[in-house]
Amino acid sequence: MRRPLGFFPTPVVKLERLSALLGGPNILMKRDDQTGLALGGNKTRKLEFLIADALRKDCDTIITAGAAQSNHCRQTAAACALVGLECHLVLGGEQPENPNGNLFLDKLFDAQIHWGGVQRKGEGVNTVCELLKSKGKKTYIIPYGGSNELGSLGFVRASLELDSQLKEHEEEVQSVVVASSSGGTQAGLMVGLEMLSSETSVIGIGIDKLGVENHEFARMILDLTYSTANQLELDISYDLNDVEVRYEYLGRGYGVVGQPERNAIRTVAKTEGVLLDPVYTGRAMAGLIDMIKQGRFERGQTVLFWHTGGTPSLFSYTDDVLQY
Ligand SMILES: *Cc1c(COP(=O)(O)O)cnc(C)c1O
């Protein structure tokens, strides 16, 4: 079951000037920064399934968690406003003096914010949930990043959407490159592509240092592909080797803008007029640019960069992005 929250299909565009500048493969971009819900982003697709589940279970209050500049929390807050649910966000860090970017929007959507200090992956969610229950609320917890087998269904659906767009334009894509952080996007795309018996591979660009050791993050994505496929009563045959996550681009960690991200954001802005974000898509594009330089793709091949959104957080990183 799905509660429509966005405008789909999102466009697929050719990045001709960027492709020419880099001199590698042809680069397409899937514009999920244009999903239409509160400045867009990949979480809209997951929320269509998660919010539907909350409504089906007659819940009246949503609780989720993320970093202070979480795009997931901003889109959750907007979705709750749209369908009339109360929204509680457990955010990492402390209340800043001037709430800007996503946090400003969270407040505009009337979400109630609980500050979690050093924790930014929802460690405090259960405490908030118990408190709300004791006040008689019917609560529904959406996991960090909306990444469970329900949220991932949004990206199974997205792969089908992409497939019909590519067929229409007679394009074949060797690889999809996407920022990967809580894993639901990558897992959903992998399941969708397997469902289509597609040859296209998914390359996740790791955004967060957590989970790098012992392939923990890749294992989590693998598990998620199976639980998602299970929902669909679909047989899949992935193993750990099929989950490609690149960890070379983590820089100084989650949310820290370095020269590669800065360069990627500015290059794409000035060659294509497209805005990337400092935390996810800037880093993922830096990864794509590097992989092209390393010769990972051949000329004449086509790669698709999945733009997962994040635009509002640009406004809380202006100094980091413009710094020379
Ligand atoms: C959440 C997010 C991602 C990562 O998606 P996951 O499904 O959590 O891996 C990528 N880009 C942006 C802009 C995001 O907000």
PDB file of C-alpha atoms in Angstrom, residues 77-237:
ATOM      1  CA  ALA A  77       7.825  16.461   8.835  1.00  0.00           C
ATOM      2  CA  ALA A  78       6.328  17.653   5.535  1.00  0.00           C
ATOM      3  CA  ALA A  79       4.615  14.307   4.903  1.00  0.00           C
ATOM      4  CA  CYS A  80       3.074  14.424   8.389  1.00  0.00           C
ATOM      5  CA  ALA A  81       1.797  17.942   7.756  1.00  0.00           C
ATOM      6  CA  LEU A  82       0.318  16.761   4.464  1.00  0.00           C
ATOM      7  CA  VAL A  83      -1.595  13.808   5.928  1.00  0.00           C
ATOM      8  CA  GLY A  84      -2.352  15.325   9.338  1.00  0.00           C
ATOM      9  CA  LEU A  85      -0.102  13.351  11.690  1.00  0.00           C
ATOM     10  CA  GLU A  86       1.837  14.726  14.652  1.00  0.00           C
ATOM     11  CA  CYS A  87       5.593  14.599  14.014  1.00  0.00           C
ATOM     12  CA  HIS A  88       8.404  14.182  16.558  1.00  0.00           C
ATOM     13  CA  LEU A  89      12.048  14.367  15.478  1.00  0.00           C
ATOM     14  CA  VAL A  90      14.974  13.190  17.580  1.00  0.00           C
ATOM     15  CA  LEU A  91      17.920  15.125  16.181  1.00  0.00           C
ATOM     16  CA  GLY A  92      21.639  14.826  16.859  1.00  0.00           C
ATOM     17  CA  GLY A  93      23.398  17.759  18.477  1.00  0.00           C
ATOM     18  CA  GLU A  94      22.108  20.733  20.390  1.00  0.00           C
ATOM     19  CA  GLN A  95      19.605  23.419  19.543  1.00  0.00           C
ATOM     20  CA  PRO A  96      21.564  25.932  17.392  1.00  0.00           C
ATOM     21  CA  GLU A  97      21.136  29.670  17.762  1.00  0.00           C
ATOM     22  CA  ASN A  98      19.865  30.155  14.210  1.00  0.00           C
ATOM     23  CA  PRO A  99      17.971  27.164  12.874  1.00  0.00           C
ATOM     24  CA  ASN A 100      18.606  27.158   9.123  1.00  0.00           C
ATOM     25  CA  GLY A 101      18.446  24.768   6.156  1.00  0.00           C
ATOM     26  CA  ASN A 102      16.440  21.617   6.921  1.00  0.00           C
ATOM     27  CA  LEU A 103      16.014  22.482  10.586  1.00  0.00           C
ATOM     28  CA  PHE A 104      14.280  25.730   9.693  1.00  0.00           C
ATOM     29  CA  LEU A 105      11.902  23.748   7.478  1.00  0.00           C
ATOM     30  CA  ASP A 106      11.248  21.142  10.221  1.00  0.00           C
ATOM     31  CA  LYS A 107      10.018  23.983  12.411  1.00  0.00           C
ATOM     32  CA  LEU A 108       7.931  25.434   9.615  1.00  0.00           C
ATOM     33  CA  PHE A 109       6.174  22.060   9.267  1.00  0.00           C
ATOM     34  CA  ASP A 110       5.497  22.210  13.010  1.00  0.00           C
ATOM     35  CA  ALA A 111       7.530  19.133  13.920  1.00  0.00           C
ATOM     36  CA  GLN A 112       8.408  18.826  17.616  1.00  0.00           C
ATOM     37  CA  ILE A 113      12.131  18.558  18.074  1.00  0.00           C
ATOM     38  CA  HIS A 114      13.978  16.574  20.765  1.00  0.00           C
ATOM     39  CA  TRP A 115      17.737  17.150  20.915  1.00  0.00           C
ATOM     40  CA  GLY A 116      19.801  13.982  21.244  1.00  0.00           C
ATOM     41  CA  GLY A 117      23.298  15.390  21.840  1.00  0.00           C
ATOM     42  CA  VAL A 118      26.083  13.202  20.434  1.00  0.00           C
ATOM     43  CA  GLN A 119      23.591  10.615  19.197  1.00  0.00           C
ATOM     44  CA  ARG A 120      22.309  11.159  15.684  1.00  0.00           C
ATOM     45  CA  LYS A 121      20.980   7.739  14.675  1.00  0.00           C
ATOM     46  CA  GLY A 122      17.881   7.711  16.793  1.00  0.00           C
ATOM     47  CA  GLU A 123      19.188   6.196  20.027  1.00  0.00           C
ATOM     48  CA  GLY A 124      16.677   8.370  21.917  1.00  0.00           C
ATOM     49  CA  VAL A 125      13.642   7.397  19.860  1.00  0.00           C
ATOM     50  CA  ASN A 126      12.325   4.776  22.270  1.00  0.00           C
ATOM     51  CA  THR A 127      12.387   7.126  25.243  1.00  0.00           C
ATOM     52  CA  VAL A 128      10.415   9.742  23.330  1.00  0.00           C
ATOM     53  CA  CYS A 129       8.043   7.037  22.121  1.00  0.00           C
ATOM     54  CA  GLU A 130       7.317   5.765  25.654  1.00  0.00           C
ATOM     55  CA  LEU A 131       6.645   9.310  26.819  1.00  0.00           C
ATOM     56  CA  LEU A 132       4.201   9.930  23.983  1.00  0.00           C
ATOM     57  CA  LYS A 133       2.467   6.592  24.586  1.00  0.00           C
ATOM     58  CA  SER A 134       1.987   7.474  28.248  1.00  0.00           C
ATOM     59  CA  LYS A 135       0.178  10.585  27.029  1.00  0.00           C
ATOM     60  CA  GLY A 136      -2.178   8.411  24.985  1.00  0.00           C
ATOM     61  CA  LYS A 137      -0.630   8.870  21.544  1.00  0.00           C
ATOM     62  CA  LYS A 138      -0.743   6.077  18.974  1.00  0.00           C
ATOM     63  CA  THR A 139       2.875   6.156  17.916  1.00  0.00           C
ATOM     64  CA  TYR A 140       4.653   4.911  14.812  1.00  0.00           C
ATOM     65  CA  ILE A 141       8.446   4.820  14.648  1.00  0.00           C
ATOM     66  CA  ILE A 142      10.087   5.340  11.278  1.00  0.00           C
ATOM     67  CA  PRO A 143      13.644   3.973  11.393  1.00  0.00           C
ATOM     68  CA  TYR A 144      16.766   6.057  10.726  1.00  0.00           C
ATOM     69  CA  GLY A 145      16.723   7.138   7.079  1.00  0.00           C
ATOM     70  CA  GLY A 146      13.407   5.333   6.533  1.00  0.00           C
ATOM     71  CA  SER A 147      15.457   2.247   5.711  1.00  0.00           C
ATOM     72  CA  ASN A 148      13.522  -0.924   6.366  1.00  0.00           C
ATOM     73  CA  GLU A 149      11.813  -3.363   4.029  1.00  0.00           C
ATOM     74  CA  LEU A 150       8.819  -1.049   3.637  1.00  0.00           C
ATOM     75  CA  GLY A 151      10.843   2.075   2.858  1.00  0.00           C
ATOM     76  CA  SER A 152      12.953   0.189   0.338  1.00  0.00           C
ATOM     77  CA  LEU A 153       9.824  -0.681  -1.626  1.00  0.00           C
ATOM     78  CA  GLY A 154       9.903   2.960  -2.739  1.00  0.00           C
ATOM     79  CA  PHE A 155      13.127   2.251  -4.552  1.00  0.00           C
ATOM     80  CA  VAL A 156      11.955  -1.017  -6.038  1.00  0.00           C
ATOM     81  CA  ARG A 157       9.219   1.083  -7.564  1.00  0.00           C
ATOM     82  CA  ALA A 158      11.796   3.715  -8.570  1.00  0.00           C
ATOM     83  CA  SER A 159      13.815   1.154 -10.556  1.00  0.00           C
ATOM     84  CA  LEU A 160      10.713   0.236 -12.521  1.00  0.00           C
ATOM     85  CA  GLU A 161      10.087   3.927 -13.132  1.00  0.00           C
ATOM     86  CA  LEU A 162      13.655   4.397 -14.375  1.00  0.00           C
ATOM     87  CA  ASP A 163      13.476   1.314 -16.558  1.00  0.00           C
ATOM     88  CA  SER A 164      10.454   2.559 -18.458  1.00  0.00           C
ATOM     89  CA  GLN A 165      12.054   5.991 -18.901  1.00  0.00           C
ATOM     90  CA  LEU A 166      15.251   4.470 -20.290  1.00  0.00           C
ATOM     91  CA  LYS A 167      13.294   2.233 -22.657  1.00  0.00           C
ATOM     92  CA  GLU A 168      11.384   5.217 -23.917  1.00  0.00           C
ATOM     93  CA  HIS A 169      14.626   7.068 -24.664  1.00  0.00           C
ATOM     94  CA  GLU A 170      16.430   3.958 -25.900  1.00  0.00           C
ATOM     95  CA  GLU A 171      19.202   4.407 -23.366  1.00  0.00           C
ATOM     96  CA  GLU A 172      21.197   1.648 -21.718  1.00  0.00           C
ATOM     97  CA  VAL A 173      22.891   2.298 -18.413  1.00  0.00           C
ATOM     98  CA  GLN A 174      25.953   0.344 -17.216  1.00  0.00           C
ATOM     99  CA  SER A 175      25.859   1.579 -13.655  1.00  0.00           C
ATOM    100  CA  VAL A 176      23.795   3.661 -11.298  1.00  0.00           C
ATOM    101  CA  VAL A 177      25.899   5.715  -8.869  1.00  0.00           C
ATOM    102  CA  VAL A 178      24.143   6.756  -5.663  1.00  0.00           C
ATOM    103  CA  ALA A 179      24.997   8.146  -2.233  1.00  0.00           C
ATOM    104  CA  SER A 180      24.469   5.372   0.320  1.00  0.00           C
ATOM    105  CA  SER A 181      24.044   6.006   4.009  1.00  0.00           C
ATOM    106  CA  SER A 182      21.217   4.111   5.695  1.00  0.00           C
ATOM    107  CA  GLY A 183      21.093   1.695   2.768  1.00  0.00           C
ATOM    108  CA  GLY A 184      17.419   1.609   1.808  1.00  0.00           C
ATOM    109  CA  THR A 185      17.931   3.390  -1.479  1.00  0.00           C
ATOM    110  CA  GLN A 186      20.677   1.058  -2.651  1.00  0.00           C
ATOM    111  CA  ALA A 187      18.875  -2.073  -1.418  1.00  0.00           C
ATOM    112  CA  GLY A 188      15.606  -1.091  -3.100  1.00  0.00           C
ATOM    113  CA  LEU A 189      17.332  -0.330  -6.391  1.00  0.00           C
ATOM    114  CA  MET A 190      19.174  -3.653  -6.273  1.00  0.00           C
ATOM    115  CA  VAL A 191      15.950  -5.576  -5.745  1.00  0.00           C
ATOM    116  CA  GLY A 192      14.171  -3.652  -8.492  1.00  0.00           C
ATOM    117  CA  LEU A 193      16.965  -4.239 -10.991  1.00  0.00           C
ATOM    118  CA  GLU A 194      17.074  -7.948 -10.158  1.00  0.00           C
ATOM    119  CA  MET A 195      13.309  -8.085 -10.615  1.00  0.00           C
ATOM    120  CA  LEU A 196      13.810  -6.629 -14.096  1.00  0.00           C
ATOM    121  CA  SER A 197      16.701  -9.031 -14.818  1.00  0.00           C
ATOM    122  CA  SER A 198      18.668  -5.880 -15.590  1.00  0.00           C
ATOM    123  CA  GLU A 199      22.404  -5.857 -16.298  1.00  0.00           C
ATOM    124  CA  THR A 200      22.757  -2.442 -14.664  1.00  0.00           C
ATOM    125  CA  SER A 201      24.904  -2.459 -11.516  1.00  0.00           C
ATOM    126  CA  VAL A 202      24.473  -0.223  -8.485  1.00  0.00           C
ATOM    127  CA  ILE A 203      27.535   1.528  -7.056  1.00  0.00           C
ATOM    128  CA  GLY A 204      26.889   3.010  -3.625  1.00  0.00           C
ATOM    129  CA  ILE A 205      29.169   5.787  -2.493  1.00  0.00           C
ATOM    130  CA  GLY A 206      29.570   5.432   1.280  1.00  0.00           C
ATOM    131  CA  ILE A 207      28.800   8.645   3.161  1.00  0.00           C
ATOM    132  CA  ASP A 208      29.282   7.592   6.765  1.00  0.00           C
ATOM    133  CA  LYS A 209      32.259   5.937   8.483  1.00  0.00           C
ATOM    134  CA  LEU A 210      29.933   3.900  10.695  1.00  0.00           C
ATOM    135  CA  GLY A 211      29.657   0.351   9.426  1.00  0.00           C
ATOM    136  CA  VAL A 212      32.782   0.319   7.274  1.00  0.00           C
ATOM    137  CA  GLU A 213      34.494  -2.325   9.400  1.00  0.00           C
ATOM    138  CA  ASN A 214      33.865  -5.982   8.532  1.00  0.00           C
ATOM    139  CA  HIS A 215      31.557  -4.911   5.703  1.00  0.00           C
ATOM    140  CA  GLU A 216      28.889  -4.239   8.331  1.00  0.00           C
ATOM    141  CA  PHE A 217      27.114  -1.687   6.165  1.00  0.00           C
ATOM    142  CA  ALA A 218      27.238  -3.852   3.041  1.00  0.00           C
ATOM    143  CA  ARG A 219      25.866  -6.774   5.065  1.00  0.00           C
ATOM    144  CA  MET A 220      23.035  -4.574   6.269  1.00  0.00           C
ATOM    145  CA  ILE A 221      22.207  -3.646   2.667  1.00  0.00           C
ATOM    146  CA  LEU A 222      22.327  -7.318   1.703  1.00  0.00           C
ATOM    147  CA  ASP A 223      19.915  -8.241   4.517  1.00  0.00           C
ATOM    148  CA  LEU A 224      17.641  -5.433   3.445  1.00  0.00           C
ATOM    149  CA  THR A 225      17.561  -6.696  -0.161  1.00  0.00           C
ATOM    150  CA  TYR A 226      16.330 -10.055   1.168  1.00  0.00           C
ATOM    151  CA  SER A 227      13.689  -8.677   3.527  1.00  0.00           C
ATOM    152  CA  THR A 228      12.472  -6.338   0.790  1.00  0.00           C
ATOM    153  CA  ALA A 229      12.320  -9.115  -1.803  1.00  0.00           C
ATOM    154  CA  ASN A 230      10.519 -11.249   0.766  1.00  0.00           C
ATOM    155  CA  GLN A 231       7.726  -8.669   1.011  1.00  0.00           C
ATOM    156  CA  LEU A 232       7.271  -9.025  -2.719  1.00  0.00           C
ATOM    157  CA  GLU A 233       7.523 -12.815  -2.627  1.00  0.00           C
ATOM    158  CA  LEU A 234      10.429 -12.459  -4.999  1.00  0.00           C
ATOM    159  CA  ASP A 235      13.419 -14.801  -5.211  1.00  0.00           C
ATOM    160  CA  ILE A 236      16.759 -13.066  -5.393  1.00  0.00           C
ATOM    161  CA  SER A 237      20.270 -14.473  -5.375  1.00  0.00           C
TER     162      SER A 237
END
